[in-house]
Tab-separated table of C-alpha atoms in Angstrom:
chain	number	residue	atom	x	y	z
A	1	UNK	CA	20.820	2.170	9.763
A	2	UNK	CA	17.534	0.989	8.240
A	3	UNK	CA	16.805	-2.688	8.322
A	4	UNK	CA	13.735	-4.670	7.273
A	5	UNK	CA	13.209	-8.424	7.245
A	6	UNK	CA	10.181	-10.223	5.869
A	7	UNK	CA	8.736	-13.576	6.875
A	8	UNK	CA	5.214	-14.307	5.554
A	9	UNK	CA	2.902	-12.159	7.728
A	10	UNK	CA	5.691	-10.804	9.944
A	11	UNK	CA	8.010	-7.918	9.257
A	12	UNK	CA	10.871	-6.734	11.377
A	13	UNK	CA	11.910	-3.112	11.049
A	14	UNK	CA	15.044	-2.194	13.004
A	15	UNK	CA	14.479	-5.100	15.423
A	16	UNK	CA	10.761	-4.328	16.000
A	17	UNK	CA	8.551	-7.272	15.020
A	18	UNK	CA	5.203	-6.416	13.447
A	19	UNK	CA	2.449	-8.962	12.788
A	20	UNK	CA	0.438	-8.211	9.654
A	21	UNK	CA	-2.976	-9.620	8.776
A	22	UNK	CA	-1.820	-10.890	5.360
A	23	UNK	CA	1.514	-11.869	3.766
A	24	UNK	CA	3.707	-9.176	2.241
A	25	UNK	CA	3.554	-9.129	-1.552
A	26	UNK	CA	6.113	-6.352	-2.006
A	27	UNK	CA	7.467	-3.237	-0.342
A	28	UNK	CA	9.109	0.041	-1.253
A	29	UNK	CA	11.038	2.544	0.809
A	30	UNK	CA	10.635	6.269	0.294
A	31	UNK	CA	11.225	9.331	2.467
A	32	UNK	CA	12.266	7.131	5.409
A	33	UNK	CA	9.009	5.159	5.250
A	34	UNK	CA	8.321	1.520	4.392
A	35	UNK	CA	5.312	1.150	2.105
A	36	UNK	CA	4.001	-2.422	2.214
A	37	UNK	CA	1.607	-4.102	-0.213
A	38	UNK	CA	-0.263	-6.973	1.420
A	39	UNK	CA	-1.092	-10.046	-0.642
A	40	UNK	CA	-4.860	-10.556	-0.354
A	41	UNK	CA	-6.001	-14.121	-1.089
A	42	UNK	CA	-8.584	-14.694	-3.800
A	43	UNK	CA	-12.118	-15.801	-2.998
A	44	UNK	CA	-12.390	-14.108	0.369
A	45	UNK	CA	-14.890	-11.487	1.453
A	46	UNK	CA	-13.396	-8.074	0.719
A	47	UNK	CA	-13.753	-5.544	3.504
A	48	UNK	CA	-12.039	-2.209	3.981
A	49	UNK	CA	-8.850	-3.892	5.250
A	50	UNK	CA	-8.606	-6.103	2.164
A	51	UNK	CA	-9.457	-3.337	-0.329
A	52	UNK	CA	-6.986	-0.922	1.254
A	53	UNK	CA	-4.089	-3.375	1.338
A	54	UNK	CA	-1.243	-0.841	1.396
A	55	UNK	CA	0.168	0.142	4.788
A	56	UNK	CA	3.056	2.293	5.926
A	57	UNK	CA	5.543	2.047	8.808
A	58	UNK	CA	8.370	4.390	9.717
A	59	UNK	CA	12.041	3.552	10.388
A	60	UNK	CA	11.226	2.686	14.008
A	61	UNK	CA	8.486	0.225	13.070
A	62	UNK	CA	5.674	2.572	14.077
A	63	UNK	CA	2.447	2.308	12.066
A	64	UNK	CA	1.871	5.514	10.092
A	65	UNK	CA	-1.128	4.896	7.816
A	66	UNK	CA	-3.307	2.586	5.759
A	67	UNK	CA	-4.052	3.794	2.229
A	68	UNK	CA	-7.077	6.061	1.990
A	69	UNK	CA	-10.442	4.486	1.278
A	70	UNK	CA	-11.713	7.531	-0.640
A	71	UNK	CA	-11.028	7.465	-4.366
A	72	UNK	CA	-10.311	10.764	-6.162
A	73	UNK	CA	-13.537	12.556	-7.140
A	74	UNK	CA	-13.020	12.454	-10.910
A	75	UNK	CA	-13.262	8.638	-11.090
A	76	UNK	CA	-16.555	7.523	-12.650
A	77	UNK	CA	-16.336	3.873	-11.533
A	78	UNK	CA	-16.068	3.851	-7.732
A	79	UNK	CA	-15.785	0.037	-7.528
A	80	UNK	CA	-12.690	-1.002	-5.623
A	81	UNK	CA	-10.408	-4.025	-5.739
A	82	UNK	CA	-7.270	-4.735	-3.721
A	83	UNK	CA	-4.119	-3.096	-5.042
A	84	UNK	CA	-1.826	-5.362	-7.034
A	85	UNK	CA	1.380	-3.316	-7.352
A	86	UNK	CA	3.294	-0.460	-5.761
A	87	UNK	CA	6.276	1.486	-6.994
A	88	UNK	CA	8.255	4.610	-6.206
A	89	UNK	CA	9.159	6.575	-9.300
A	90	UNK	CA	10.936	9.949	-9.052
A	91	UNK	CA	10.074	10.027	-5.313
A	92	UNK	CA	6.366	9.594	-6.114
A	93	UNK	CA	4.539	6.630	-4.595
A	94	UNK	CA	2.228	4.955	-7.105
A	95	UNK	CA	-0.204	2.091	-6.510
A	96	UNK	CA	-2.075	0.127	-9.174
A	97	UNK	CA	-5.361	-1.723	-8.796
A	98	UNK	CA	-6.760	-4.675	-10.757
A	99	UNK	CA	-8.736	-2.317	-13.042
A	100	UNK	CA	-5.477	-0.779	-14.284
A	101	UNK	CA	-5.891	2.495	-12.429
A	102	UNK	CA	-2.565	3.840	-11.145
A	103	UNK	CA	-2.898	6.289	-8.267
A	104	UNK	CA	-0.357	8.812	-7.035
A	105	UNK	CA	-0.299	8.590	-3.239
A	106	UNK	CA	0.826	11.066	-0.606
A	107	UNK	CA	3.533	8.971	1.077
A	108	UNK	CA	3.159	10.856	4.377
A	109	UNK	CA	-0.547	10.193	4.983
A	110	UNK	CA	-1.787	7.656	2.381
A	111	UNK	CA	-4.182	9.998	0.564
A	112	UNK	CA	-4.909	9.222	-3.090
A	113	UNK	CA	-4.006	12.337	-5.048
A	114	UNK	CA	-4.725	11.616	-8.701
A	115	UNK	CA	-4.898	8.685	-11.087
A	116	UNK	CA	-4.229	7.529	-14.612
A	117	UNK	CA	-5.394	4.466	-16.509
A	118	UNK	CA	-2.520	2.176	-17.465
A	119	UNK	CA	-4.392	-0.631	-19.228
């Protein structure tokens, strides 16, 4: 049985406690994996950890991946901001950034596959 509990910067997956660097904003479950969007505070210095604020754990609480730092090649503007939303739609993981770019993500390794503009 899958079980997840959230408490600010801590998550518990099937009785394994995991300390995260930022609070959980939202999570989705797909293909037996927990995809977690971290809530990055405003007005802080943005490093790779803050810009790539989507992480994945499996049913046993084992870390699987952090979202890829490399944007798909066809994007003209390579500026990055933290992600603001995640969703699973028709078994496809999608993440959206502040610029309104929605990326399709490989849920098994965190690679960004393609994108569309939603704003």
